[in-house]
Every structure is written in structure tokens, then in C-alpha cells.
Amino acid sequence: MSTSGAQASGEDSLIARYFRPLAKDPGAFGLTDDAAVLKALGEDIVVTTDAIVEGVHFLSDDPPHTVAKKALRVNLSDLAAKGASPAGFVLTLALRGVDETWLAAFARGLEEDAGAFNCPLLGGDTVSTPGPLMVSITAFGRVPQDRMVHRSGAKPGDHIFVTGTIGDAALGLDILRNGKAAAALASDAASREMLIGRYRVPQPRSALALAIRAHAHAAMDVSDGLAGDLAKLCAASGMSAVIDLPAIPLSKATSAVLAGGAVSMDAIVSGGDDYEILCAVPQGAFGEFMQATGEVGVAASPIGTIMAGTSSPKFLDAEGRELPLRRTSYSHF
């Protein structure tokens, strides 16, 4: 993402107009070079990347500022789960054409979140595409040396925590598609808007990064569904797990849709786009972790236990019956 050269191209003009104002970090060089400098400051640099694609991760009529926020926040969610503090990001934007109104709103949303999460734009690329619009971000974070929290590391007896509430985003998408959730909440505009907001604009738990780093044996963010992502964490750790279904935190709106029969519990635990943190915390750190979550204002709920073994995690209802899962997570393929 460079605007240097004797004669600016259309791409250079677009970058200068919408994205150079966002590149406030000295290491970005005002987007006038072909690369940026990110100083390590004696820490490890954590790198993560996620792309969001029109028709897959957002809808064509979603507000452009929410598309920008989602693109950055899904990466910030990964950094938080690794115990990392945001350091900056690079952006690749694939456009079908130049829509000045859309780009202005997109850039405004990106600037708001880059400032709010202290994660400056460092560079990137803009390209044209005949296909769907695509936004790809690579984000960088910092942790003390050798302190990144991995998926692996969970141990028998660890408490399994999840932040926030589960299932809201999947219902938000269902509402936008006029599905069963839309009908179930036809008379509750506030709940519909809340669920749509959870789909369009995730809430990365960046404030919890330090507590994750201090107390968690293993952690990852929930992007493809609680059941599937728990299975990934357990597989990486060589462990299994038992989950108490009634302990899984649900919003009032999701609880209402569930109670009305418009969605099943297996769909809630396998739906994607939650962007909450799933982590394994040792028994001795339970109280300290709960205190830390309270201090930063991020709700975290204990929902189960890590178990020895390699069998698939079990989700048990109040009577101890296992919930059969038709699928465990969203998959692109």
C-alpha cells in the first residue's frame, strides 16, 4: 500500500484519500513506502490473519463501517485469546469498483476501531476483483517473550471458561435472512437489533488479554462454533472435555428464541461468529481469573472441565444426557 511515485495512479489516489489518514504510526511512513517497520521492543510479535468475504462473512447490504469493524475485530479477537496486546495491522481490500460513499464509510469505521483498540494501520494493498468484495487483515500483537497462550496446554481438571454469550451472531444472521429467529422475535425490535449487531460487529475481548496470559493453560477464540472450537483446543492439548449445557451463557434474546423452539441447542453451540474467548484455567487460578474478568468488565462463565483422554468433548444436559450434535462447527468446505 504505497502512494509514492511521480504520477499517482487511481489506486494511489484511493489509498491517499481514504487510508493514508489512518496510518498514524511512525513505522507506516505515511504509506509512502513498500513496507512498514514494527518494533519488537524486546517482546515476541504475535501474527494472525483473517479474511472476510461478501456473502460468506457479511452481506452485500451490510453498512460499510460495520464491514470494516468486523474485519479488524475478528483479528483482534485472535490476539486477545493469545494474551497479546494489539500492535498494528495491514489491510488488503479487493473491490469490484470504486464507490466513494462506501469507501468513506468503510475508512471511517476502520479509523474508529484502529484508535479504540490502539491498533494502527501499517500498510497493505488494494486490488480490483470481478468476484465478491473481500477484506483481509493481518494483525500483529505483542507478548512478553515465550508467553503467548497456545491452543495446546490444557490439563485434566482445568476449568473451561467462555466469555460473553454464545449463539447471538448466528441468530443475527438468521434474522437478516428472514429465518425462524426473525419470526420468533417479530414483536421485539430491540432483541432483533441486538442480535444483528452481534453478527455485524463482534466484541473482541482485548481487555482480557493480560488475564488470559496470566492464568490460562490454553485459549482460542470461538469463531466457527463453540463445539467445534472446543474440539480443536482439546485435540491440540491431547485432552477431552465435559460441558454442562445449562452453564453455557445465553443472552435473553437467544434464550427466548430457544424456548420458543425456533432454534435448537445444538445449533447454538455449533453456530459461528461468536468471537468470544474459550480458555482452560487451572483449578488453583479459578478465583484469580474470575476477579480479573470482573476488574475489566468482561463476563466469563465456567461451563465445564478438561478431562484426560482423547474422545470428543461431551455436552451434557441437566439430567446428564449427552446432546447429539449434527455438526460441531461452521466449515467453509
Tab-separated table of N, CA, C and O in Angstrom, residues 40-137:
chain	number	residue	atom	x	y	z
A	40	ALA	N	9.891	-4.532	17.798
A	40	ALA	CA	9.562	-5.630	18.701
A	40	ALA	C	9.615	-5.212	20.160
A	40	ALA	O	8.914	-5.778	20.991
A	41	LEU	N	10.414	-4.245	20.515
A	41	LEU	CA	10.509	-3.732	21.889
A	41	LEU	C	10.864	-4.816	22.892
A	41	LEU	O	10.420	-4.791	24.049
A	42	GLY	N	11.658	-5.791	22.476
A	42	GLY	CA	12.075	-6.861	23.372
A	42	GLY	C	11.009	-7.892	23.651
A	42	GLY	O	11.180	-8.747	24.526
A	43	GLU	N	9.892	-7.853	22.913
A	43	GLU	CA	8.804	-8.796	23.119
A	43	GLU	C	8.669	-9.696	21.896
A	43	GLU	O	9.273	-9.459	20.862
A	44	ASP	N	7.849	-10.744	22.028
A	44	ASP	CA	7.513	-11.565	20.872
A	44	ASP	C	6.396	-10.890	20.083
A	44	ASP	O	5.475	-10.299	20.668
A	45	ILE	N	6.473	-10.985	18.757
A	45	ILE	CA	5.423	-10.467	17.891
A	45	ILE	C	4.498	-11.628	17.522
A	45	ILE	O	4.939	-12.637	16.973
A	46	VAL	N	3.227	-11.483	17.837
A	46	VAL	CA	2.206	-12.478	17.504
A	46	VAL	C	1.523	-12.038	16.214
A	46	VAL	O	1.132	-10.880	16.078
A	47	VAL	N	1.390	-12.944	15.263
A	47	VAL	CA	0.825	-12.618	13.955
A	47	VAL	C	-0.416	-13.471	13.717
A	47	VAL	O	-0.406	-14.687	13.929
A	48	THR	N	-1.498	-12.831	13.267
A	48	THR	CA	-2.716	-13.561	12.925
A	48	THR	C	-3.332	-12.924	11.695
A	48	THR	O	-3.136	-11.732	11.437
A	49	THR	N	-4.046	-13.710	10.917
A	49	THR	CA	-4.705	-13.150	9.731
A	49	THR	C	-6.058	-13.796	9.521
A	49	THR	O	-6.239	-14.993	9.777
A	50	ASP	N	-7.013	-12.994	9.095
A	50	ASP	CA	-8.356	-13.461	8.763
A	50	ASP	C	-8.885	-12.618	7.616
A	50	ASP	O	-8.642	-11.403	7.559
A	51	ALA	N	-9.614	-13.265	6.731
A	51	ALA	CA	-10.288	-12.558	5.642
A	51	ALA	C	-11.791	-12.682	5.832
A	51	ALA	O	-12.287	-13.699	6.333
A	52	ILE	N	-12.512	-11.646	5.452
A	52	ILE	CA	-13.963	-11.731	5.418
A	52	ILE	C	-14.422	-11.458	3.990
A	52	ILE	O	-13.914	-10.565	3.319
A	53	VAL	N	-15.377	-12.267	3.522
A	53	VAL	CA	-15.801	-12.261	2.130
A	53	VAL	C	-17.297	-11.970	2.053
A	53	VAL	O	-18.090	-12.538	2.809
A	54	GLU	N	-17.655	-11.091	1.143
A	54	GLU	CA	-19.059	-10.751	0.922
A	54	GLU	C	-19.862	-12.010	0.587
A	54	GLU	O	-19.442	-12.840	-0.218
A	55	GLY	N	-20.998	-12.163	1.246
A	55	GLY	CA	-21.834	-13.329	1.017
A	55	GLY	C	-21.481	-14.519	1.880
A	55	GLY	O	-22.229	-15.494	1.937
A	56	VAL	N	-20.319	-14.447	2.544
A	56	VAL	CA	-19.892	-15.528	3.452
A	56	VAL	C	-19.825	-15.013	4.887
A	56	VAL	O	-20.430	-15.595	5.796
A	57	HIS	N	-19.114	-13.909	5.106
A	57	HIS	CA	-18.935	-13.350	6.444
A	57	HIS	C	-19.726	-12.063	6.663
A	57	HIS	O	-19.873	-11.616	7.791
A	58	PHE	N	-20.165	-11.457	5.596
A	58	PHE	CA	-21.028	-10.278	5.699
A	58	PHE	C	-21.909	-10.226	4.456
A	58	PHE	O	-21.608	-10.853	3.432
A	59	LEU	N	-23.017	-9.497	4.564
A	59	LEU	CA	-23.969	-9.423	3.470
A	59	LEU	C	-23.710	-8.179	2.623
A	59	LEU	O	-23.150	-7.193	3.098
A	60	SER	N	-24.132	-8.215	1.389
A	60	SER	CA	-23.831	-7.126	0.458
A	60	SER	C	-24.438	-5.803	0.890
A	60	SER	O	-23.923	-4.736	0.541
A	61	ASP	N	-25.521	-5.848	1.670
A	61	ASP	CA	-26.143	-4.605	2.122
A	61	ASP	C	-25.796	-4.249	3.562
A	61	ASP	O	-26.398	-3.348	4.143
A	62	ASP	N	-24.820	-4.939	4.143
A	62	ASP	CA	-24.353	-4.541	5.473
A	62	ASP	C	-23.714	-3.153	5.387
A	62	ASP	O	-23.026	-2.846	4.410
A	63	PRO	N	-23.907	-2.313	6.398
A	63	PRO	CA	-23.279	-0.986	6.384
A	63	PRO	C	-21.762	-1.111	6.281
A	63	PRO	O	-21.151	-1.931	6.971
A	64	PRO	N	-21.134	-0.322	5.418
A	64	PRO	CA	-19.679	-0.465	5.209
A	64	PRO	C	-18.850	-0.241	6.460
A	64	PRO	O	-17.796	-0.870	6.624
A	65	HIS	N	-19.296	0.631	7.383
A	65	HIS	CA	-18.488	0.838	8.589
A	65	HIS	C	-18.485	-0.411	9.460
A	65	HIS	O	-17.502	-0.699	10.139
A	66	THR	N	-19.581	-1.209	9.424
A	66	THR	CA	-19.592	-2.454	10.198
A	66	THR	C	-18.730	-3.518	9.535
A	66	THR	O	-18.140	-4.351	10.209
A	67	VAL	N	-18.642	-3.495	8.206
A	67	VAL	CA	-17.755	-4.433	7.499
A	67	VAL	C	-16.311	-4.180	7.915
A	67	VAL	O	-15.553	-5.120	8.202
A	68	ALA	N	-15.924	-2.905	7.970
A	68	ALA	CA	-14.563	-2.556	8.387
A	68	ALA	C	-14.293	-3.001	9.813
A	68	ALA	O	-13.236	-3.581	10.111
A	69	LYS	N	-15.233	-2.728	10.698
A	69	LYS	CA	-15.050	-3.088	12.102
A	69	LYS	C	-14.945	-4.598	12.276
A	69	LYS	O	-14.098	-5.097	13.032
A	70	LYS	N	-15.793	-5.334	11.576
A	70	LYS	CA	-15.737	-6.785	11.702
A	70	LYS	C	-14.403	-7.318	11.207
A	70	LYS	O	-13.795	-8.194	11.828
A	71	ALA	N	-13.919	-6.781	10.074
A	71	ALA	CA	-12.662	-7.257	9.511
A	71	ALA	C	-11.513	-7.105	10.494
A	71	ALA	O	-10.668	-7.996	10.626
A	72	LEU	N	-11.466	-5.973	11.197
A	72	LEU	CA	-10.393	-5.771	12.169
A	72	LEU	C	-10.648	-6.560	13.449
A	72	LEU	O	-9.739	-7.187	13.999
A	73	ARG	N	-11.877	-6.559	13.906
A	73	ARG	CA	-12.172	-7.164	15.209
A	73	ARG	C	-12.006	-8.677	15.236
A	73	ARG	O	-11.646	-9.239	16.276
A	74	VAL	N	-12.267	-9.364	14.136
A	74	VAL	CA	-12.063	-10.818	14.165
A	74	VAL	C	-10.594	-11.155	14.370
A	74	VAL	O	-10.252	-12.191	14.954
A	75	ASN	N	-9.709	-10.289	13.902
A	75	ASN	CA	-8.281	-10.472	14.145
A	75	ASN	C	-7.894	-10.084	15.567
A	75	ASN	O	-7.082	-10.753	16.213
A	76	LEU	N	-8.483	-9.008	16.084
A	76	LEU	CA	-8.216	-8.612	17.463
A	76	LEU	C	-8.681	-9.687	18.436
A	76	LEU	O	-8.082	-9.887	19.494
A	77	SER	N	-9.745	-10.396	18.078
A	77	SER	CA	-10.228	-11.489	18.912
A	77	SER	C	-9.178	-12.588	19.033
A	77	SER	O	-8.932	-13.131	20.119
A	78	ASP	N	-8.524	-12.919	17.920
A	78	ASP	CA	-7.440	-13.911	17.957
A	78	ASP	C	-6.294	-13.443	18.833
A	78	ASP	O	-5.735	-14.223	19.621
A	79	LEU	N	-5.911	-12.169	18.708
A	79	LEU	CA	-4.815	-11.650	19.524
A	79	LEU	C	-5.150	-11.736	21.008
A	79	LEU	O	-4.307	-12.113	21.832
A	80	ALA	N	-6.380	-11.369	21.369
A	80	ALA	CA	-6.783	-11.406	22.774
A	80	ALA	C	-6.677	-12.817	23.336
A	80	ALA	O	-6.216	-13.026	24.465
A	81	ALA	N	-7.095	-13.811	22.547
A	81	ALA	CA	-7.044	-15.198	23.005
A	81	ALA	C	-5.615	-15.703	23.169
A	81	ALA	O	-5.372	-16.671	23.891
A	82	LYS	N	-4.674	-15.052	22.519
A	82	LYS	CA	-3.264	-15.416	22.663
A	82	LYS	C	-2.587	-14.641	23.792
A	82	LYS	O	-1.393	-14.823	24.033
A	83	GLY	N	-3.349	-13.764	24.458
A	83	GLY	CA	-2.772	-12.954	25.526
A	83	GLY	C	-1.958	-11.792	25.004
A	83	GLY	O	-1.118	-11.247	25.721
A	84	ALA	N	-2.201	-11.380	23.764
A	84	ALA	CA	-1.378	-10.359	23.113
A	84	ALA	C	-2.072	-9.004	23.082
A	84	ALA	O	-3.293	-8.920	22.928
A	85	SER	N	-1.282	-7.955	23.185
A	85	SER	CA	-1.772	-6.588	23.036
A	85	SER	C	-1.622	-6.158	21.583
A	85	SER	O	-0.575	-6.397	20.977
A	86	PRO	N	-2.626	-5.506	20.987
A	86	PRO	CA	-2.530	-5.102	19.585
A	86	PRO	C	-1.349	-4.172	19.329
A	86	PRO	O	-1.031	-3.308	20.157
A	87	ALA	N	-0.701	-4.357	18.180
A	87	ALA	CA	0.436	-3.510	17.806
A	87	ALA	C	0.230	-2.828	16.460
A	87	ALA	O	0.829	-1.784	16.204
A	88	GLY	N	-0.590	-3.384	15.585
A	88	GLY	CA	-0.829	-2.790	14.286
A	88	GLY	C	-1.379	-3.826	13.318
A	88	GLY	O	-1.467	-5.011	13.638
A	89	PHE	N	-1.766	-3.362	12.120
A	89	PHE	CA	-2.317	-4.296	11.135
A	89	PHE	C	-2.042	-3.806	9.722
A	89	PHE	O	-1.771	-2.622	9.485
A	90	VAL	N	-2.083	-4.748	8.782
A	90	VAL	CA	-2.033	-4.426	7.364
A	90	VAL	C	-3.325	-4.910	6.718
A	90	VAL	O	-3.929	-5.898	7.151
A	91	LEU	N	-3.733	-4.208	5.684
A	91	LEU	CA	-5.050	-4.393	5.077
A	91	LEU	C	-4.921	-4.722	3.603
A	91	LEU	O	-4.181	-4.059	2.873
A	92	THR	N	-5.640	-5.741	3.146
A	92	THR	CA	-5.822	-5.988	1.721
A	92	THR	C	-7.306	-5.866	1.415
A	92	THR	O	-8.134	-6.522	2.052
A	93	LEU	N	-7.617	-5.024	0.444
A	93	LEU	CA	-9.008	-4.737	0.110
A	93	LEU	C	-9.218	-5.040	-1.376
A	93	LEU	O	-8.572	-4.442	-2.236
A	94	ALA	N	-10.100	-6.004	-1.678
A	94	ALA	CA	-10.420	-6.368	-3.056
A	94	ALA	C	-11.792	-5.804	-3.400
A	94	ALA	O	-12.805	-6.197	-2.807
A	95	LEU	N	-11.827	-4.883	-4.354
A	95	LEU	CA	-13.046	-4.142	-4.691
A	95	LEU	C	-13.484	-4.440	-6.125
A	95	LEU	O	-12.654	-4.572	-7.023
A	96	ARG	N	-14.790	-4.478	-6.337
A	96	ARG	CA	-15.303	-4.601	-7.711
A	96	ARG	C	-15.195	-3.273	-8.462
A	96	ARG	O	-15.120	-3.241	-9.687
A	97	GLY	N	-15.223	-2.186	-7.712
A	97	GLY	CA	-15.129	-0.868	-8.307
A	97	GLY	C	-14.960	0.156	-7.199
A	97	GLY	O	-14.986	-0.184	-6.018
A	98	VAL	N	-14.792	1.412	-7.563
A	98	VAL	CA	-14.591	2.474	-6.581
A	98	VAL	C	-15.917	3.168	-6.317
A	98	VAL	O	-16.445	3.891	-7.170
A	99	ASP	N	-16.471	2.914	-5.135
A	99	ASP	CA	-17.686	3.574	-4.661
A	99	ASP	C	-17.254	4.519	-3.543
A	99	ASP	O	-16.968	4.084	-2.424
A	100	GLU	N	-17.190	5.804	-3.854
A	100	GLU	CA	-16.643	6.778	-2.914
A	100	GLU	C	-17.425	6.814	-1.605
A	100	GLU	O	-16.833	6.924	-0.523
A	101	THR	N	-18.737	6.721	-1.683
A	101	THR	CA	-19.561	6.766	-0.472
A	101	THR	C	-19.269	5.558	0.411
A	101	THR	O	-19.110	5.675	1.630
A	102	TRP	N	-19.194	4.384	-0.220
A	102	TRP	CA	-18.908	3.146	0.522
A	102	TRP	C	-17.517	3.224	1.153
A	102	TRP	O	-17.338	2.900	2.330
A	103	LEU	N	-16.534	3.645	0.386
A	103	LEU	CA	-15.165	3.697	0.889
A	103	LEU	C	-15.007	4.689	2.030
A	103	LEU	O	-14.289	4.422	3.002
A	104	ALA	N	-15.686	5.823	1.946
A	104	ALA	CA	-15.585	6.819	3.017
A	104	ALA	C	-16.127	6.258	4.326
A	104	ALA	O	-15.523	6.436	5.392
A	105	ALA	N	-17.258	5.561	4.259
A	105	ALA	CA	-17.841	4.975	5.469
A	105	ALA	C	-16.983	3.826	5.984
A	105	ALA	O	-16.795	3.660	7.192
A	106	PHE	N	-16.435	3.022	5.071
A	106	PHE	CA	-15.550	1.914	5.454
A	106	PHE	C	-14.322	2.460	6.173
A	106	PHE	O	-13.942	1.967	7.244
A	107	ALA	N	-13.691	3.478	5.592
A	107	ALA	CA	-12.488	4.055	6.196
A	107	ALA	C	-12.792	4.678	7.549
A	107	ALA	O	-11.980	4.586	8.484
A	108	ARG	N	-13.962	5.282	7.682
A	108	ARG	CA	-14.340	5.878	8.971
A	108	ARG	C	-14.479	4.803	10.049
A	108	ARG	O	-13.997	4.969	11.175
A	109	GLY	N	-15.129	3.679	9.722
A	109	GLY	CA	-15.261	2.594	10.686
A	109	GLY	C	-13.921	2.003	11.072
A	109	GLY	O	-13.673	1.685	12.238
A	110	LEU	N	-13.036	1.867	10.083
A	110	LEU	CA	-11.709	1.314	10.351
A	110	LEU	C	-10.907	2.259	11.241
A	110	LEU	O	-10.223	1.816	12.181
A	111	GLU	N	-11.001	3.550	10.980
A	111	GLU	CA	-10.273	4.529	11.791
A	111	GLU	C	-10.770	4.532	13.228
A	111	GLU	O	-9.976	4.616	14.170
A	112	GLU	N	-12.081	4.428	13.412
A	112	GLU	CA	-12.635	4.409	14.766
A	112	GLU	C	-12.075	3.251	15.580
A	112	GLU	O	-11.656	3.419	16.732
A	113	ASP	N	-12.062	2.070	14.979
A	113	ASP	CA	-11.596	0.896	15.725
A	113	ASP	C	-10.086	0.851	15.863
A	113	ASP	O	-9.562	0.373	16.883
A	114	ALA	N	-9.360	1.337	14.862
A	114	ALA	CA	-7.895	1.390	14.976
A	114	ALA	C	-7.505	2.256	16.172
A	114	ALA	O	-6.565	1.939	16.911
A	115	GLY	N	-8.245	3.334	16.390
A	115	GLY	CA	-7.990	4.191	17.540
A	115	GLY	C	-8.469	3.589	18.834
A	115	GLY	O	-7.758	3.604	19.848
A	116	ALA	N	-9.684	3.026	18.819
A	116	ALA	CA	-10.274	2.485	20.046
A	116	ALA	C	-9.462	1.321	20.605
A	116	ALA	O	-9.364	1.151	21.826
A	117	PHE	N	-8.868	0.512	19.728
A	117	PHE	CA	-8.128	-0.668	20.169
A	117	PHE	C	-6.609	-0.478	20.079
A	117	PHE	O	-5.858	-1.432	20.262
A	118	ASN	N	-6.188	0.756	19.800
A	118	ASN	CA	-4.753	1.072	19.736
A	118	ASN	C	-4.035	0.123	18.787
A	118	ASN	O	-2.998	-0.465	19.114
A	119	CYS	N	-4.596	-0.022	17.580
A	119	CYS	CA	-4.048	-0.952	16.591
A	119	CYS	C	-3.960	-0.211	15.253
A	119	CYS	O	-4.879	-0.266	14.432
A	120	PRO	N	-2.866	0.507	15.005
A	120	PRO	CA	-2.779	1.374	13.830
A	120	PRO	C	-2.591	0.616	12.521
A	120	PRO	O	-2.017	-0.470	12.483
A	121	LEU	N	-3.067	1.231	11.450
A	121	LEU	CA	-2.816	0.720	10.110
A	121	LEU	C	-1.352	0.945	9.744
A	121	LEU	O	-0.826	2.044	9.901
A	122	LEU	N	-0.694	-0.118	9.245
A	122	LEU	CA	0.719	-0.042	8.887
A	122	LEU	C	0.946	-0.105	7.378
A	122	LEU	O	1.996	0.305	6.896
A	123	GLY	N	-0.024	-0.622	6.634
A	123	GLY	CA	0.148	-0.748	5.193
A	123	GLY	C	-0.824	-1.750	4.623
A	123	GLY	O	-1.794	-2.134	5.277
A	124	GLY	N	-0.575	-2.178	3.385
A	124	GLY	CA	-1.440	-3.160	2.770
A	124	GLY	C	-1.495	-3.033	1.266
A	124	GLY	O	-0.540	-2.604	0.622
A	125	ASP	N	-2.661	-3.376	0.696
A	125	ASP	CA	-2.802	-3.387	-0.754
A	125	ASP	C	-4.271	-3.222	-1.105
A	125	ASP	O	-5.168	-3.624	-0.347
A	126	THR	N	-4.533	-2.621	-2.254
A	126	THR	CA	-5.883	-2.564	-2.804
A	126	THR	C	-5.830	-3.144	-4.207
A	126	THR	O	-4.922	-2.826	-4.988
A	127	VAL	N	-6.813	-3.989	-4.518
A	127	VAL	CA	-6.858	-4.636	-5.831
A	127	VAL	C	-8.297	-4.631	-6.330
A	127	VAL	O	-9.241	-4.446	-5.561
A	128	SER	N	-8.453	-4.848	-7.634
A	128	SER	CA	-9.785	-4.984	-8.200
A	128	SER	C	-10.104	-6.463	-8.368
A	128	SER	O	-9.206	-7.300	-8.533
A	129	THR	N	-11.387	-6.794	-8.321
A	129	THR	CA	-11.814	-8.184	-8.453
A	129	THR	C	-13.157	-8.230	-9.163
A	129	THR	O	-14.010	-7.364	-8.937
A	130	PRO	N	-13.387	-9.226	-10.021
A	130	PRO	CA	-14.711	-9.400	-10.611
A	130	PRO	C	-15.652	-10.148	-9.681
A	130	PRO	O	-16.855	-10.228	-9.923
A	131	GLY	N	-15.091	-10.698	-8.608
A	131	GLY	CA	-15.862	-11.504	-7.682
A	131	GLY	C	-16.389	-10.703	-6.510
A	131	GLY	O	-16.444	-9.469	-6.552
A	132	PRO	N	-16.751	-11.381	-5.438
A	132	PRO	CA	-17.285	-10.682	-4.267
A	132	PRO	C	-16.223	-9.833	-3.595
A	132	PRO	O	-15.020	-10.124	-3.675
A	133	LEU	N	-16.669	-8.789	-2.929
A	133	LEU	CA	-15.770	-7.922	-2.168
A	133	LEU	C	-15.103	-8.742	-1.071
A	133	LEU	O	-15.744	-9.585	-0.439
A	134	MET	N	-13.830	-8.503	-0.833
A	134	MET	CA	-13.082	-9.234	0.183
A	134	MET	C	-12.185	-8.274	0.960
A	134	MET	O	-11.555	-7.400	0.374
A	135	VAL	N	-12.169	-8.442	2.263
A	135	VAL	CA	-11.302	-7.666	3.140
A	135	VAL	C	-10.432	-8.644	3.915
A	135	VAL	O	-10.951	-9.508	4.619
A	136	SER	N	-9.127	-8.530	3.777
A	136	SER	CA	-8.204	-9.389	4.514
A	136	SER	C	-7.299	-8.526	5.379
A	136	SER	O	-6.731	-7.548	4.895
A	137	ILE	N	-7.212	-8.879	6.633
A	137	ILE	CA	-6.354	-8.145	7.568
A	137	ILE	C	-5.381	-9.112	8.225
A	137	ILE	O	-5.749	-10.222	8.623
